Coordinates of C-alpha atoms in Angstrom, one line a residue:
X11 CA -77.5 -208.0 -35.9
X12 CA -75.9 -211.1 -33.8
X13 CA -76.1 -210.1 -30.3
X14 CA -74.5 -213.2 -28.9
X15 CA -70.9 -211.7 -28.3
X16 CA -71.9 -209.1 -26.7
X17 CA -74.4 -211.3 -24.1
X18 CA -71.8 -213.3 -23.5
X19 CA -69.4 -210.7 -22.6
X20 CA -71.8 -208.7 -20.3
X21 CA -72.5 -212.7 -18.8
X22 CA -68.4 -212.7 -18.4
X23 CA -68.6 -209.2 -16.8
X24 CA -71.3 -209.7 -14.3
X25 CA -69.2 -212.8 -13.3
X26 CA -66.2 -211.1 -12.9
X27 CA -68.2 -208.3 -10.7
X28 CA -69.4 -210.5 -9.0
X29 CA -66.5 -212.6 -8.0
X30 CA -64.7 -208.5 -7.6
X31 CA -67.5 -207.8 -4.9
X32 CA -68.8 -210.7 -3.1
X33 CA -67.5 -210.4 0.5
X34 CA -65.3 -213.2 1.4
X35 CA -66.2 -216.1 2.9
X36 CA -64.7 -216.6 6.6
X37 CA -64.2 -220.8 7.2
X38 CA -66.3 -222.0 10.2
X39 CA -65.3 -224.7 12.4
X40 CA -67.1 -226.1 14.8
X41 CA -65.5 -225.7 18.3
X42 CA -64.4 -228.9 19.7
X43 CA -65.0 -230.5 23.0
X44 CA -61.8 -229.8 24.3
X45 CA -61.8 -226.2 23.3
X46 CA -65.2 -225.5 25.0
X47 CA -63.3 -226.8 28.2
X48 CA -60.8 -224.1 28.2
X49 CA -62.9 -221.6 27.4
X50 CA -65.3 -222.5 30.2
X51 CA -62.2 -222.4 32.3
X52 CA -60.4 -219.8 31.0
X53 CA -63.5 -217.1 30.2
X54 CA -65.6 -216.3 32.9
X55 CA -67.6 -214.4 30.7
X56 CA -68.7 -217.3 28.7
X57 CA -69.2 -219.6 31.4
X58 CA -71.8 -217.8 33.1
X59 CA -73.5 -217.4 30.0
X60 CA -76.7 -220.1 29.2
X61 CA -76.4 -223.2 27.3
X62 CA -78.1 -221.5 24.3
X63 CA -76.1 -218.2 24.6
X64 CA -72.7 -220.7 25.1
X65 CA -74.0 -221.8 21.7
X66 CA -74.4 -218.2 20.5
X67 CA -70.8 -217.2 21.5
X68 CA -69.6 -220.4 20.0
X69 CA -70.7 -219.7 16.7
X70 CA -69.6 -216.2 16.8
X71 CA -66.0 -217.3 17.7
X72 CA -65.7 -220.0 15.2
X73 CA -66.4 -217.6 12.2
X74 CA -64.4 -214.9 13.8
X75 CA -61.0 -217.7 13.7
X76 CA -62.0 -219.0 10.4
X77 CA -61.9 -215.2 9.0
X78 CA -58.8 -214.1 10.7
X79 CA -55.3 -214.9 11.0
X80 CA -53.4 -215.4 14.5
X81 CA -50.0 -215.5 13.9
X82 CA -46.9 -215.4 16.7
X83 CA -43.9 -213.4 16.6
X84 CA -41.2 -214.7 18.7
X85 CA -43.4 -217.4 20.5
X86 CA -45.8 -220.1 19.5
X87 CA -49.3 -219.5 19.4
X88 CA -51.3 -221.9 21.1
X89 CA -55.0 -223.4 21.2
X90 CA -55.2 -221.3 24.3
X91 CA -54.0 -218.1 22.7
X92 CA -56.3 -218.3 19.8
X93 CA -59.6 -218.8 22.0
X94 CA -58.4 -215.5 24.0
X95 CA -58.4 -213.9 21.0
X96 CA -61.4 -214.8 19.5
X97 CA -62.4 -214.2 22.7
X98 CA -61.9 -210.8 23.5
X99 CA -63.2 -210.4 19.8
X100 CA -66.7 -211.7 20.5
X101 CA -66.9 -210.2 24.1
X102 CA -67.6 -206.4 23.2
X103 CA -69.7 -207.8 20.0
X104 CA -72.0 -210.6 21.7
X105 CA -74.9 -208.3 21.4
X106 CA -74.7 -207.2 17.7
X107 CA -76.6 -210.0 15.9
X108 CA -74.1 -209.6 12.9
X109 CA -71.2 -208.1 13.8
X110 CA -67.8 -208.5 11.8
X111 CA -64.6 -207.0 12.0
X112 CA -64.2 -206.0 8.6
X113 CA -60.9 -203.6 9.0
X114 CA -59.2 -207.1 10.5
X115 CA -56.9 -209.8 8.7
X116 CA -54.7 -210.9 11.1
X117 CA -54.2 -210.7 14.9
X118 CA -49.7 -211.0 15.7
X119 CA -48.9 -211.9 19.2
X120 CA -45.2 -210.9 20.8
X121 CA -44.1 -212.4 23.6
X122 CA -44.6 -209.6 26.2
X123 CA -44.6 -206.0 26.1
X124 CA -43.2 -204.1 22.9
X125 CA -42.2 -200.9 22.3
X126 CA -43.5 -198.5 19.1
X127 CA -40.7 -199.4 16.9
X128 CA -42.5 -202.7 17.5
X129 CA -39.2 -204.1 19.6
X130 CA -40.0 -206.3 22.2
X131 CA -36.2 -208.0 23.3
X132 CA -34.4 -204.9 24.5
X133 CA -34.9 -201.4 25.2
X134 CA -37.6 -199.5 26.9
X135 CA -41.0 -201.6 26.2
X136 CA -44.3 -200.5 27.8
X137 CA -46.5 -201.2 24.9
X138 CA -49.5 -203.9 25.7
X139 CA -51.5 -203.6 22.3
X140 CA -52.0 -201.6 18.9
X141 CA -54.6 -201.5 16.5
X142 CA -52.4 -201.0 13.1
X143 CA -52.2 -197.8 11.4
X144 CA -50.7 -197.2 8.1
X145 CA -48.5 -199.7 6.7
X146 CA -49.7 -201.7 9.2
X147 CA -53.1 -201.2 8.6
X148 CA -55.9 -204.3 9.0
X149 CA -53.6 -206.1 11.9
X150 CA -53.9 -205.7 15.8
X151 CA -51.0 -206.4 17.6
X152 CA -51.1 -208.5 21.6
X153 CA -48.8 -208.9 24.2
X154 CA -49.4 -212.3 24.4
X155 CA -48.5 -212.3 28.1
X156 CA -51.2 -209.3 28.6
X157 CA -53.7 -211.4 26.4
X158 CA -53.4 -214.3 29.1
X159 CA -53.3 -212.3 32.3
X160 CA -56.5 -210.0 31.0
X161 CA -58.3 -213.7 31.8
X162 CA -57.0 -214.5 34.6
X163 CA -58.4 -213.8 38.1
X164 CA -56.1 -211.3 39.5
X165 CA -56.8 -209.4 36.6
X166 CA -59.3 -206.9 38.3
X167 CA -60.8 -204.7 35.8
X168 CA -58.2 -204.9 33.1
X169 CA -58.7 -206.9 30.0
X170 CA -55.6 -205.7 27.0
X171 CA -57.5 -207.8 24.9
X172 CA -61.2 -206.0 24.8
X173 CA -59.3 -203.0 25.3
X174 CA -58.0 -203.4 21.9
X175 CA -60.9 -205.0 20.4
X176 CA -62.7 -201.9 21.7
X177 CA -60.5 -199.5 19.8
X178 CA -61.5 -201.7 16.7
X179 CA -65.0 -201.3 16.4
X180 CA -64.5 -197.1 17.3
X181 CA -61.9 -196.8 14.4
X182 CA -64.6 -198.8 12.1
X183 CA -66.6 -195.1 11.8
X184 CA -63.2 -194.3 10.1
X185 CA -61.9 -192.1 13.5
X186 CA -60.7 -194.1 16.5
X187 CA -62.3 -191.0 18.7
X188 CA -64.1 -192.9 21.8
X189 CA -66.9 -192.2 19.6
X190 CA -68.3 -195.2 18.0
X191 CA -70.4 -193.3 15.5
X192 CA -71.7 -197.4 14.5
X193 CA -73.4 -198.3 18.1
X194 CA -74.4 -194.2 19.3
X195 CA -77.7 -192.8 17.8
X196 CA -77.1 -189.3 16.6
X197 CA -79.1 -187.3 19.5
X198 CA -76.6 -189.3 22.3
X199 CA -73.1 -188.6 20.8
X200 CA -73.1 -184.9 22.9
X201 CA -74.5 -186.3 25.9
X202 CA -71.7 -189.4 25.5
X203 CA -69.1 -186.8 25.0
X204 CA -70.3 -184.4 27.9
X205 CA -70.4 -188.0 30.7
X206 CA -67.1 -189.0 29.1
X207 CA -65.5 -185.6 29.8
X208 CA -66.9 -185.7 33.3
X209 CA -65.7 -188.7 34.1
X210 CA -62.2 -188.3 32.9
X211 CA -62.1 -185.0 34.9
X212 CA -63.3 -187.0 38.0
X213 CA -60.5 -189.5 37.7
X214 CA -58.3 -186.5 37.2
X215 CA -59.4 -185.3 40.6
X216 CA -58.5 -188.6 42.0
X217 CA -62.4 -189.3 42.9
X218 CA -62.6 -192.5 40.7
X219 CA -61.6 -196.3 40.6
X220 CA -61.2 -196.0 37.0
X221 CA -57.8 -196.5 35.2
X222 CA -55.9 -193.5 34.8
X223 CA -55.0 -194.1 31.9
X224 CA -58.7 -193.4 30.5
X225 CA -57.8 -189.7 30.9
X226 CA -55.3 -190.1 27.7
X227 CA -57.8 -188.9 25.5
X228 CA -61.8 -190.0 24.8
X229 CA -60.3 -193.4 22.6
X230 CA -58.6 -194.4 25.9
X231 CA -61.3 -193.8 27.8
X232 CA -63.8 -195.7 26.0
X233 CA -61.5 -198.7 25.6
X234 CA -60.5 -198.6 29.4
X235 CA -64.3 -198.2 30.6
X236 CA -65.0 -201.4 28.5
X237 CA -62.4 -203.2 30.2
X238 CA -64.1 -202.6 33.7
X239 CA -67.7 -203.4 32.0
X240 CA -66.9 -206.3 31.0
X241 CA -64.8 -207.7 33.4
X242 CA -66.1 -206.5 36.7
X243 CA -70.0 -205.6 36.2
X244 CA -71.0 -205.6 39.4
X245 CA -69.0 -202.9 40.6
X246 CA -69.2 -200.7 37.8
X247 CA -72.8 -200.6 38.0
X248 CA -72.9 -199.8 42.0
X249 CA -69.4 -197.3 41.5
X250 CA -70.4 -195.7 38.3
X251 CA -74.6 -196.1 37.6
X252 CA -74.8 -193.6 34.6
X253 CA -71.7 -195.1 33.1
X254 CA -72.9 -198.5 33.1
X255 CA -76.2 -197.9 31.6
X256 CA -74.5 -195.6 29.2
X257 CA -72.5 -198.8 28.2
X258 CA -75.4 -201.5 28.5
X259 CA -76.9 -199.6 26.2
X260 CA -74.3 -198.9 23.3
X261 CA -72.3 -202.9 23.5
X262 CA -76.8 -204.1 23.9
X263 CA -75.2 -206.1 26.6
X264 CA -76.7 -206.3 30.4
X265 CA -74.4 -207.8 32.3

């Protein structure tokens, strides 16, 4: 019997799987000179960092624009705006060794503030960010506006776009639930859930510096703390000890 159709079929067929399977590719460009610049101006978290870990962050950013789309609504989208981006992408992520966004395709900046209908020239428009659900599933949505003033030094301990980013990697378990089931070993999600609850009910109680608006619900709350951990350290670990170490140790970053 002449197996040689067949062989060449299942040769066809492991081609096509593999071409079906294989993950896609992002397109990495080497930052240039000029880009380092601003982001040495522009992100304090990167400019304290070493000359190898500047490296590090680098390369991470690179793949992270050559794998995702930054696209502007109503505005133009520039070299500025797409390091922010990648940016508050990296941030949260620096200390996963191989960390990728895989529920991502494109980032969409509006002007300023937008509203759930996803207006943003008239009406009632309080909205900063969204992670897209649905239809509009795979896309994060920035106030480009909020995106720039999250960098900028009267910012304090708000930062829209880790904030968002944040929401991200929780919703990559499958349940945006301030429980990122990824980065918590099993035997800390209680404890996690018990200090978040505390916490929220301190700020409720008006005995905390944290933003309010962590007592939303436990998403919130994990996105907000992130912002403060990241952007003001210090502070965090002499205000809130527990809470930073609870944080140090589930982004493996110590800041």
């Amino acid at each position: 019997m002449n197996y040689t159709p067949y062989l060449i079929l299942l040769v066809f067929l492991i081609i096509a799987l593999y071409f079906i399977l294989r993950k896609k590719q992002a397109k990495v460009v080497a930052l240039s000179n000029e880009e380092k610049k601003l982001l040495a101006t522009h992100v304090t978290f990167y400019a304290e960092l070493s000359a190898d870990r500047k490296q590090l962050f680098e390369v991470k950013l690179s793949k992270f624009l050559g794998g995702v789309a930054i696209e502007g609504v109503g505005t133009e989208v520039t070299a500025l705006d797409r390091l922010l981006v990648g940016a508050s992408a990296v941030i949260p992520i620096f200390g996963f060794k191989d960390w990728e966004y895989q529920n991502l395709g494109t980032v969409v900046l509006y002007p300023d503030t937008f509203n759930k209908d996803f207006e943003f020239a008239e009406g009632e428009r309080n909205i900063l960010g969204m992670v897209g659900d649905g239809y509009m599933n795979g896309q994060m949505i920035l106030s480009q506006s909020a995106l720039r003033h999250g960098f900028s030094k009267s910012a304090g301990n708000s930062n829209t776009g880790i904030h968002e980013f944040v929401h991200l990697i929780d919703k990559s378990d499958g349940a945006t639930d301030g429980v990122p089931q990824h980065l918590i070993k099993h035997e800390y999600v209680m404890p996690w859930v018990k200090m978040m609850h505390q916490e929220i009910q301190r700020i409720e109680d008006n005995k905390s510096d944290i933003d309010p608006y962590a007592t939303t619900n436990e998403a919130e709350f994990l996105a907000v703390v992130a912002e403060y951990f990241f952007e003001n350290p210090e502070r965090m670990k002499d205000k809130h000890p527990e809470l930073y170490q609870n944080l140090s140790s589930l982004f493996k970053q110590k800041l």
